[in-house]
mmCIF file of C-alpha atoms and ligand atoms in Angstrom:
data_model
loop_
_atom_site.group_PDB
_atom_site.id
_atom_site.type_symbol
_atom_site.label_atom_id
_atom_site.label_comp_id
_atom_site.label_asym_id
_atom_site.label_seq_id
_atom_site.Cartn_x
_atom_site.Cartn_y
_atom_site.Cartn_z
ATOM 1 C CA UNK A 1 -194.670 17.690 -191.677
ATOM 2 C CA UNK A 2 -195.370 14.811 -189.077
ATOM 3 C CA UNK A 3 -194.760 15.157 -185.322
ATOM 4 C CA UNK A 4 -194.634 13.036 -182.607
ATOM 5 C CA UNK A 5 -194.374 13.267 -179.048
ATOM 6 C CA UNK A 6 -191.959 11.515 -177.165
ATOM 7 C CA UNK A 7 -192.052 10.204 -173.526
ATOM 8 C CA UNK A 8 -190.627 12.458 -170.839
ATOM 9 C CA UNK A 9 -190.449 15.536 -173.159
ATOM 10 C CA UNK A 10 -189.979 16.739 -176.355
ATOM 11 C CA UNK A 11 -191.183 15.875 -179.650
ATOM 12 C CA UNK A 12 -189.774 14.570 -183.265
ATOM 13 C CA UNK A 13 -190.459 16.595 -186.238
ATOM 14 C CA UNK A 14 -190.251 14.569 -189.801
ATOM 15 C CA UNK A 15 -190.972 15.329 -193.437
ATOM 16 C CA UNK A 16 -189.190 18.734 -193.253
ATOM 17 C CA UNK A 17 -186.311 20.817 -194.602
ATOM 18 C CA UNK A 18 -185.762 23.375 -191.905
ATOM 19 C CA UNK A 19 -183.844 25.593 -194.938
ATOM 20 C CA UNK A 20 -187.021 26.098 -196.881
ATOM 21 C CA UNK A 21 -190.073 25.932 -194.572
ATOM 22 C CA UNK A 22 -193.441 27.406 -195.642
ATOM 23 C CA UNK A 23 -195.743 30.250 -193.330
ATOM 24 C CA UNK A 24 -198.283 27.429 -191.731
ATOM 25 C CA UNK A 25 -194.907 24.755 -191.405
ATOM 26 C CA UNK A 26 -193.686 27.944 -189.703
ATOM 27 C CA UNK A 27 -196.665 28.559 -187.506
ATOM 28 C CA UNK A 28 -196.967 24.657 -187.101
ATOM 29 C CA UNK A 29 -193.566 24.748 -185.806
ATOM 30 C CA UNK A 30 -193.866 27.873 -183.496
ATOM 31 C CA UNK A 31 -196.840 25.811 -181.812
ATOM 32 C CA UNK A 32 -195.264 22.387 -181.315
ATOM 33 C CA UNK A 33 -192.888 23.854 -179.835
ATOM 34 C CA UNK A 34 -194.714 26.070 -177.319
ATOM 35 C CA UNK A 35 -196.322 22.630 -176.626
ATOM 36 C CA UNK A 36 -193.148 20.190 -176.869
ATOM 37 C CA UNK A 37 -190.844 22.594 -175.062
ATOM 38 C CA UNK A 38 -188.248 21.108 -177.174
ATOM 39 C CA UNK A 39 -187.669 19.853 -180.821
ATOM 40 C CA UNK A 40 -185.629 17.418 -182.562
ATOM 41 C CA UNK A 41 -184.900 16.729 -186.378
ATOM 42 C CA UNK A 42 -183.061 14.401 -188.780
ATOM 43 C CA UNK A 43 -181.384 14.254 -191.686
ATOM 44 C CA UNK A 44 -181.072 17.953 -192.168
ATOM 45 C CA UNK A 45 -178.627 19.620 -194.140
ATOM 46 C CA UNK A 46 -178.267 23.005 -192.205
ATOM 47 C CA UNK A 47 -175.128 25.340 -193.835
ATOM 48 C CA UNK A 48 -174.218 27.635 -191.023
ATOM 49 C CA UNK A 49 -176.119 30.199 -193.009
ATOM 50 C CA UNK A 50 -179.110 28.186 -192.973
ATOM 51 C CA UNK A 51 -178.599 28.065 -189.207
ATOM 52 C CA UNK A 52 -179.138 31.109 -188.926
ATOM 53 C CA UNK A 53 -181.707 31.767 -190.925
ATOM 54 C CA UNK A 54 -184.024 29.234 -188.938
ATOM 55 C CA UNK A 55 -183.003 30.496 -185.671
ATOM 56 C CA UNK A 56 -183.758 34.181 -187.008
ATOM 57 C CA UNK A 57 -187.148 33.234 -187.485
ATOM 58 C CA UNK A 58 -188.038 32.935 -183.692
ATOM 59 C CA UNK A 59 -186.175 36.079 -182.613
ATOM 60 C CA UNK A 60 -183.173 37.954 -182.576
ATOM 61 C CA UNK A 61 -179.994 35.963 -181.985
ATOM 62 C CA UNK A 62 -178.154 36.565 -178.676
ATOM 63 C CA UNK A 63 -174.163 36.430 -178.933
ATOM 64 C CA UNK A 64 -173.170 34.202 -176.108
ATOM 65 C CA UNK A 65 -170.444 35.935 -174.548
ATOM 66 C CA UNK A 66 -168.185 33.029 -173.200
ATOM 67 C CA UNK A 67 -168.251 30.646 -175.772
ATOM 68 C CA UNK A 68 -166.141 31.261 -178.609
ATOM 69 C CA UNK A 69 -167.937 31.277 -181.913
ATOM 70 C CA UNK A 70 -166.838 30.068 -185.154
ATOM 71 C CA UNK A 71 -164.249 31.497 -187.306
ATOM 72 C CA UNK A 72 -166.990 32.355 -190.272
ATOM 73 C CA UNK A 73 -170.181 33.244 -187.866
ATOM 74 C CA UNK A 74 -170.173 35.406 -184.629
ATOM 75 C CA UNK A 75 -173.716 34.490 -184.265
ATOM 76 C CA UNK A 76 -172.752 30.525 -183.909
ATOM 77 C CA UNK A 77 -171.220 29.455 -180.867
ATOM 78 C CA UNK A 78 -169.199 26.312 -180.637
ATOM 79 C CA UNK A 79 -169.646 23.514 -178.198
ATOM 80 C CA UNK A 80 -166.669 21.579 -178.762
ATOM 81 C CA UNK A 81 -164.529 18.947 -176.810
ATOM 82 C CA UNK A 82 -160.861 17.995 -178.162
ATOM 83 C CA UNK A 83 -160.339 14.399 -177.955
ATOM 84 C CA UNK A 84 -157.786 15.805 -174.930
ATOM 85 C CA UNK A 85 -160.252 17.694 -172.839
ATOM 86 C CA UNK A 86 -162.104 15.832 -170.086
ATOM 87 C CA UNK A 87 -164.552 18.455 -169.772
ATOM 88 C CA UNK A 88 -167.336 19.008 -171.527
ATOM 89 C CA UNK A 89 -169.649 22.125 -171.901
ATOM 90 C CA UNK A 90 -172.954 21.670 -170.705
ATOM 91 C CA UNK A 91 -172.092 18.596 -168.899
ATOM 92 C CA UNK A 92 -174.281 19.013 -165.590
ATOM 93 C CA UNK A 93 -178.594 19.916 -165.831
ATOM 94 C CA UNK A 94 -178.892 23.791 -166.920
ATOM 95 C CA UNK A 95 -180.954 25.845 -169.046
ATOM 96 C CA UNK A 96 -179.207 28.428 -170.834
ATOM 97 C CA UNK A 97 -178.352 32.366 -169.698
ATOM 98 C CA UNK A 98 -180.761 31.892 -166.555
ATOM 99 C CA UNK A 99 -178.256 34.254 -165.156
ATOM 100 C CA UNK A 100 -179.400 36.724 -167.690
ATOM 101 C CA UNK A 101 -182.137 39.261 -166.938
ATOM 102 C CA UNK A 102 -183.706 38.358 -170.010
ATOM 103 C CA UNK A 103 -183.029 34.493 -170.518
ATOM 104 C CA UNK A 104 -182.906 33.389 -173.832
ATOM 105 C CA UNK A 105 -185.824 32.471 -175.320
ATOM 106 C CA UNK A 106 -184.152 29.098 -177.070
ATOM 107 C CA UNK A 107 -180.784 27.741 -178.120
ATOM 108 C CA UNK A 108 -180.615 25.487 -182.191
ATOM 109 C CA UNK A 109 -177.474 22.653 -181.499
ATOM 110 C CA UNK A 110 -176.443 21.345 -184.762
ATOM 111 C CA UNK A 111 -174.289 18.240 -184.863
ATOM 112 C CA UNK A 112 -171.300 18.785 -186.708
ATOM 113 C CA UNK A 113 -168.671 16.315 -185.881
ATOM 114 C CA UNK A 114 -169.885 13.411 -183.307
ATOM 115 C CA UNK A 115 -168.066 10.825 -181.193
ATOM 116 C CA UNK A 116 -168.081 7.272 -182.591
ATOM 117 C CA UNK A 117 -170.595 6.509 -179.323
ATOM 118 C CA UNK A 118 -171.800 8.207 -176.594
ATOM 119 C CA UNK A 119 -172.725 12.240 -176.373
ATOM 120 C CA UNK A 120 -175.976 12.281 -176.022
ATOM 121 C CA UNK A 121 -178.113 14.900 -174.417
ATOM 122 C CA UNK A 122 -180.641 14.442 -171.890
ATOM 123 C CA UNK A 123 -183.547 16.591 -171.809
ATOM 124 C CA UNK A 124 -186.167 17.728 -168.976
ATOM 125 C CA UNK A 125 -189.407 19.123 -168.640
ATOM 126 C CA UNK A 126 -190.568 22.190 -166.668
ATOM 127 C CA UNK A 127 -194.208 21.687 -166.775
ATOM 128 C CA UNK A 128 -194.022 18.352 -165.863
ATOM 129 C CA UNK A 129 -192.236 18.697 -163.195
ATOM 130 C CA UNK A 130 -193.926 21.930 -162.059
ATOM 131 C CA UNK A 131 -197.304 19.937 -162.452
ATOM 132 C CA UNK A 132 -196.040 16.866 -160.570
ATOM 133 C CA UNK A 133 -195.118 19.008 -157.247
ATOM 134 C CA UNK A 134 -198.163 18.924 -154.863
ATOM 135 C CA UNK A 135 -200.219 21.864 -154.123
ATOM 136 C CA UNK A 136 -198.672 22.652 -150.465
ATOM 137 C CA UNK A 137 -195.239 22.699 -152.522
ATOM 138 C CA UNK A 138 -196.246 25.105 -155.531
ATOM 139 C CA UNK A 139 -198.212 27.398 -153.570
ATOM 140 C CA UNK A 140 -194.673 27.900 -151.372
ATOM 141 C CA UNK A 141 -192.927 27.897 -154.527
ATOM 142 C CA UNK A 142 -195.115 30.797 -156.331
ATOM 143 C CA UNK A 143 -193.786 33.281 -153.493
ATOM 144 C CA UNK A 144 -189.992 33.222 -154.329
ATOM 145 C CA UNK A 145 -187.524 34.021 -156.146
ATOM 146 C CA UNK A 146 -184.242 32.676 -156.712
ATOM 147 C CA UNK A 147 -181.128 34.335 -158.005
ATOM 148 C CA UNK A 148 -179.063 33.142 -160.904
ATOM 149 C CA UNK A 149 -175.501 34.127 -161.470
ATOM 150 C CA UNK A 150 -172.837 32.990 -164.412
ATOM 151 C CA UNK A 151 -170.059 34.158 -161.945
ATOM 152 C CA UNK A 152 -169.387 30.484 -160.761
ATOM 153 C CA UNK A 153 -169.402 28.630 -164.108
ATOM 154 C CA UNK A 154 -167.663 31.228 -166.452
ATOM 155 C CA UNK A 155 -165.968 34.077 -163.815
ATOM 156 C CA UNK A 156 -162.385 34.063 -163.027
ATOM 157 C CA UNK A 157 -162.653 31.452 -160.110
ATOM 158 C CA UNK A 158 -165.302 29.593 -161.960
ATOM 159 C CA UNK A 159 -165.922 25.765 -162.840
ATOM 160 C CA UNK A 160 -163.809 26.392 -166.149
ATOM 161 C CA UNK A 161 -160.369 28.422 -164.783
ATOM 162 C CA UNK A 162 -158.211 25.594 -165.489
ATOM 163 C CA UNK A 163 -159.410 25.485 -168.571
ATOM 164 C CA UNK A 164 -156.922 25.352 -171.589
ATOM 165 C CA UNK A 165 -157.218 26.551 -175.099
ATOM 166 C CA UNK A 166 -160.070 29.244 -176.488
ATOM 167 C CA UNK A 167 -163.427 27.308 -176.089
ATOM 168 C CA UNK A 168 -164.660 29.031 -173.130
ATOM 169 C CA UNK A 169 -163.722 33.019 -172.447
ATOM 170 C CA UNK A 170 -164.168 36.907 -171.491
ATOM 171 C CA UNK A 171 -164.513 35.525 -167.687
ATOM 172 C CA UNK A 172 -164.589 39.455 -166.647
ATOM 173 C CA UNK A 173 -168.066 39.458 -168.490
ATOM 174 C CA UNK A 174 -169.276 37.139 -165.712
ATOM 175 C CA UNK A 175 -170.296 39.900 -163.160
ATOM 176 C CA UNK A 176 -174.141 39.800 -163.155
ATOM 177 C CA UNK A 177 -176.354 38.208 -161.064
ATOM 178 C CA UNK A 178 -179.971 37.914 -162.103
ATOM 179 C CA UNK A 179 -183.580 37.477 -160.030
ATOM 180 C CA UNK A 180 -186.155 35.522 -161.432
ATOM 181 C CA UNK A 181 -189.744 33.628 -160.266
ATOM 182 C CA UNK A 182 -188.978 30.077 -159.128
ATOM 183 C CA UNK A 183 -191.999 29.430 -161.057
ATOM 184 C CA UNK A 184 -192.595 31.533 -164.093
ATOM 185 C CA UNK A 185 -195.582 31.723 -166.655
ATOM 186 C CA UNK A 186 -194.483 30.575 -169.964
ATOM 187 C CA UNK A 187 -194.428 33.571 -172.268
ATOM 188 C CA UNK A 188 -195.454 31.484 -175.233
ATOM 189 C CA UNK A 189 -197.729 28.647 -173.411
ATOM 190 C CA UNK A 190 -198.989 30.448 -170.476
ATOM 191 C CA UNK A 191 -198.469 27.365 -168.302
ATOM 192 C CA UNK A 192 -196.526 27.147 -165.172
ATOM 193 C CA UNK A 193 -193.216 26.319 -165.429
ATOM 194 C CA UNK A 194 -190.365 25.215 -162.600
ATOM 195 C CA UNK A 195 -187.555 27.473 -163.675
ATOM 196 C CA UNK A 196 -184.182 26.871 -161.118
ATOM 197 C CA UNK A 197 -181.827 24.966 -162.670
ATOM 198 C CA UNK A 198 -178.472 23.077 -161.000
ATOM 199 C CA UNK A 199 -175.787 24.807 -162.768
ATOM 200 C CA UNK A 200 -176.673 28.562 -162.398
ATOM 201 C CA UNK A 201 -179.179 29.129 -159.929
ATOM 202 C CA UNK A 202 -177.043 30.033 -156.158
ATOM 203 C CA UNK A 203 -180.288 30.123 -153.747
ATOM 204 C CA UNK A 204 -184.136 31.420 -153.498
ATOM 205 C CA UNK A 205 -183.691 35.717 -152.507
ATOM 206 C CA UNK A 206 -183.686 36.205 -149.185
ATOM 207 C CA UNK A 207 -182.642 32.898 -148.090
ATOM 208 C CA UNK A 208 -179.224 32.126 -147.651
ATOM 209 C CA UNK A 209 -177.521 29.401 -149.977
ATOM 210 C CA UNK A 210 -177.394 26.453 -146.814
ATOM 211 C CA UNK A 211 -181.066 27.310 -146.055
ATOM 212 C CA UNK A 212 -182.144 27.060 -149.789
ATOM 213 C CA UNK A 213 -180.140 24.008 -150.652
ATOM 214 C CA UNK A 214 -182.083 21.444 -149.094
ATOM 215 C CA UNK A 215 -185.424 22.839 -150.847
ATOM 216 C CA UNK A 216 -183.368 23.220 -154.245
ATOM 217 C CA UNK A 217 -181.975 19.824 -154.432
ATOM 218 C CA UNK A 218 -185.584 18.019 -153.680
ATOM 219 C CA UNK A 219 -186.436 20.558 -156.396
ATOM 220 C CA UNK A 220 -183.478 19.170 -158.700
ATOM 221 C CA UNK A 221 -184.125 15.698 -157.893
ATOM 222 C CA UNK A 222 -187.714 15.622 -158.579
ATOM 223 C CA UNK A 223 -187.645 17.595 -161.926
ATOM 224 C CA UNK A 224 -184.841 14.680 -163.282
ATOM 225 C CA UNK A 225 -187.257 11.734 -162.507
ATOM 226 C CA UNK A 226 -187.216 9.610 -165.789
ATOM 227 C CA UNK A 227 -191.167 10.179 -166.588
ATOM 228 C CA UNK A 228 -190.194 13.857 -166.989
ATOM 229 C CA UNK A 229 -186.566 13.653 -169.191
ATOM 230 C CA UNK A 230 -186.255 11.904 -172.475
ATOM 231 C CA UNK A 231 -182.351 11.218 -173.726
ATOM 232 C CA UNK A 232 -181.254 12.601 -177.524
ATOM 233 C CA UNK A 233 -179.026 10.310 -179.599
ATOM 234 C CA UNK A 234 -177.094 12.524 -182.262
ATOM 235 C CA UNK A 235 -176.751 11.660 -185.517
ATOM 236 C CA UNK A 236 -175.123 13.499 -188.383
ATOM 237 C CA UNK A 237 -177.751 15.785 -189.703
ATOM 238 C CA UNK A 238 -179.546 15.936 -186.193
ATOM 239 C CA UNK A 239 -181.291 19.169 -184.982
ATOM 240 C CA UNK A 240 -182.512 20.087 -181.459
ATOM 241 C CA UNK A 241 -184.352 23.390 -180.874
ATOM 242 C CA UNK A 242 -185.177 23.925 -177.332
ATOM 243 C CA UNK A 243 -186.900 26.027 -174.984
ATOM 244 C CA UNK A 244 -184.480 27.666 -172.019
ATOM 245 C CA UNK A 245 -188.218 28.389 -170.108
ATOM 246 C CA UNK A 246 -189.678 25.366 -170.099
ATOM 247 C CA UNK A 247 -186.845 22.393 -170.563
ATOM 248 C CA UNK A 248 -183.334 21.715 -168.650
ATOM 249 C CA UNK A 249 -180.484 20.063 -170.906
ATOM 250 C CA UNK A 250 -177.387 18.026 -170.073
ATOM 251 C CA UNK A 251 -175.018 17.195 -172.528
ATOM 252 C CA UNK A 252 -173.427 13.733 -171.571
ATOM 253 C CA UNK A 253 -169.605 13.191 -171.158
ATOM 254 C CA UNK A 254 -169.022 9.737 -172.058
ATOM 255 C CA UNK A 255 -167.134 9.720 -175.154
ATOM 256 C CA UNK A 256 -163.147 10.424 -173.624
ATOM 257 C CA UNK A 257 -159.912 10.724 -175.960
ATOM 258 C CA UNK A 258 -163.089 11.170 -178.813
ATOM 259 C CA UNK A 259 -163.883 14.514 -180.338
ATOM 260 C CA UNK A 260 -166.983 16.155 -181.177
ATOM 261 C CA UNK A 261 -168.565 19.453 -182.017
ATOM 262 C CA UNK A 262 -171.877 21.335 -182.018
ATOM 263 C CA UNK A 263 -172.798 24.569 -183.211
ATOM 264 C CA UNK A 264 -175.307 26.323 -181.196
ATOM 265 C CA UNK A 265 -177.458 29.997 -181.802
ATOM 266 C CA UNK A 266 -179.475 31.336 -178.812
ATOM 267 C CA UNK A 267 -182.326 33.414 -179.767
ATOM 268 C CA UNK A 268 -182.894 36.426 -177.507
ATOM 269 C CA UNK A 269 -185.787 35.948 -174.736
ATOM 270 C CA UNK A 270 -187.800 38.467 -172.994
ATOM 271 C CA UNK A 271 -188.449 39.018 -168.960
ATOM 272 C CA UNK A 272 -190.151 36.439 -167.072
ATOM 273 C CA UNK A 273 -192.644 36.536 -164.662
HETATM 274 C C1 LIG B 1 -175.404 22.929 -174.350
HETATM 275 O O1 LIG B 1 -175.436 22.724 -173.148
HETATM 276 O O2 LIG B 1 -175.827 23.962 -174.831
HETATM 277 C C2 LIG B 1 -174.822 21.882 -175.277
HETATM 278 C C3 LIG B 1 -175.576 20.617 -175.292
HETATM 279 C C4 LIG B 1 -174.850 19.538 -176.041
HETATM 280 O O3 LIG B 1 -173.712 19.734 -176.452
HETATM 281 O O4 LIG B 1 -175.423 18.471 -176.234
#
């Protein structure tokens, strides 16, 4: 197994088949990514079986409860645009289930079925832009909180309510809210780590949402500064495993009236602090 960084964030993983890995690939694995903060791998031939057998071996899977999952395999979600859908899902910086009390550890996107060009995913890093905030910033920073809610992406009245067809659903699970450190410890790294994120985060506790915004989106346009982010380019047989703590994703929308489809596992996290 051979892996290289990349700039911004992330690393490349080669001379491996994720569906038969040995204990110290394993272990290898479990520590570039702790260091990476995300993964990416080519040429694989993952059945959804084999999916799930990777993603089992960092942790429980969590069911995401709005996406709809595929026919065969609860535990697979489907990110999926029609070739007549101008949205996309995960189109906007996020990490996944920050609106969860327990955010997912990770999430495994699999390329199924991808656009002729175009939907490519952008990635960001935490700890770089946690360590590139001065001292006067992250000393303010390590006294809040911020809370997180899925209410206004996936409720009733949220981003997706026009929404047609079955991709996105079950908007009455939407109903939590969830308070977490605006800059956690990474539970596998033990470095600092920035974690607000655009899509899901609604202000710091305490604060209301026009006082926090102008703190937030110096926040959200620091931590998307190009030294920090590093951009994905799918291929068939493509593989990204990344880290909800310590990276932000967006999946880019440039590929109209074309169709493509992901399949994605989260693995279950654990509180942060
Ligand atoms: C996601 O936001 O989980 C999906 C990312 C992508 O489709 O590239």
């Amino acid at each position: 197994m051979q892996i290289e960084a990349l700039r911004g964030v992330g690393a490349e993983v080669t001379a491996i088949d994720l569906r038969r890995m040995t204990d110290a690939e394993e272990a290898q694995l479990k520590q570039s990514f702790s260091d990476h903060g995300v993964l990416f791998f080519r040429d694989q031939s993952l059945k959804p079986e084999d999916h799930i057998a990777f993603a089992r071996r960092f942790g429980p899977i969590n069911i995401n409860r709005f996406f709809k999952a595929t026919e065969t395999h609860p535990e697979i979600a489907e990110v999926r645009k029609e070739k007549d859908q101008t949205t996309n899902i995960g189109g906007a910086w996020h990490t996944d289930h920050s609106y969860d009390q327990e955010p997912a550890l990770g999430s495994v996107l699999v390329a199924r079925d991808l656009p002729q060009t175009g939907g490519d995913t952008l990635f960001a890093s935490m700890y770089a832009a946690y360590d590139g905030l001065s001292d006067g910033l992250k000393d303010t920073l390590s006294r809040l909180r911020a809370v997180h809610s899925s209410r206004h992406v996936f409720g009733a009245q949220g981003a997706y309510r026009n929404e047609k067809g079955e991709r996105i659903g079950n908007a009455q699970a939407a109903t939590q809210d969830a308070i977490h450190p605006v800059v956690i410890t990474h539970p596998l790294s033990g470095r600092k780590a920035l974690y607000v994120n655009p899509a899901f985060t609604l202000h710091f506790e305490g604060w209301t949402q026009e006082e926090s915004w102008p703190l937030l989106s110096y926040l959200y346009n620091h931590a998307t500064n190009e030294a920090f982010t590093t951009r994905f380019v799918w291929q068939p047989g493509s593989v990204a495993f990344w880290d909800n703590r310590a990276t932000w994703h967006y999946a880019l929308n440039d590929y109209h009236g074309d169709f493509r489809l992901m399949h994605r596992i989260t693995i279950e996290g654990c509180p942060l602090v």
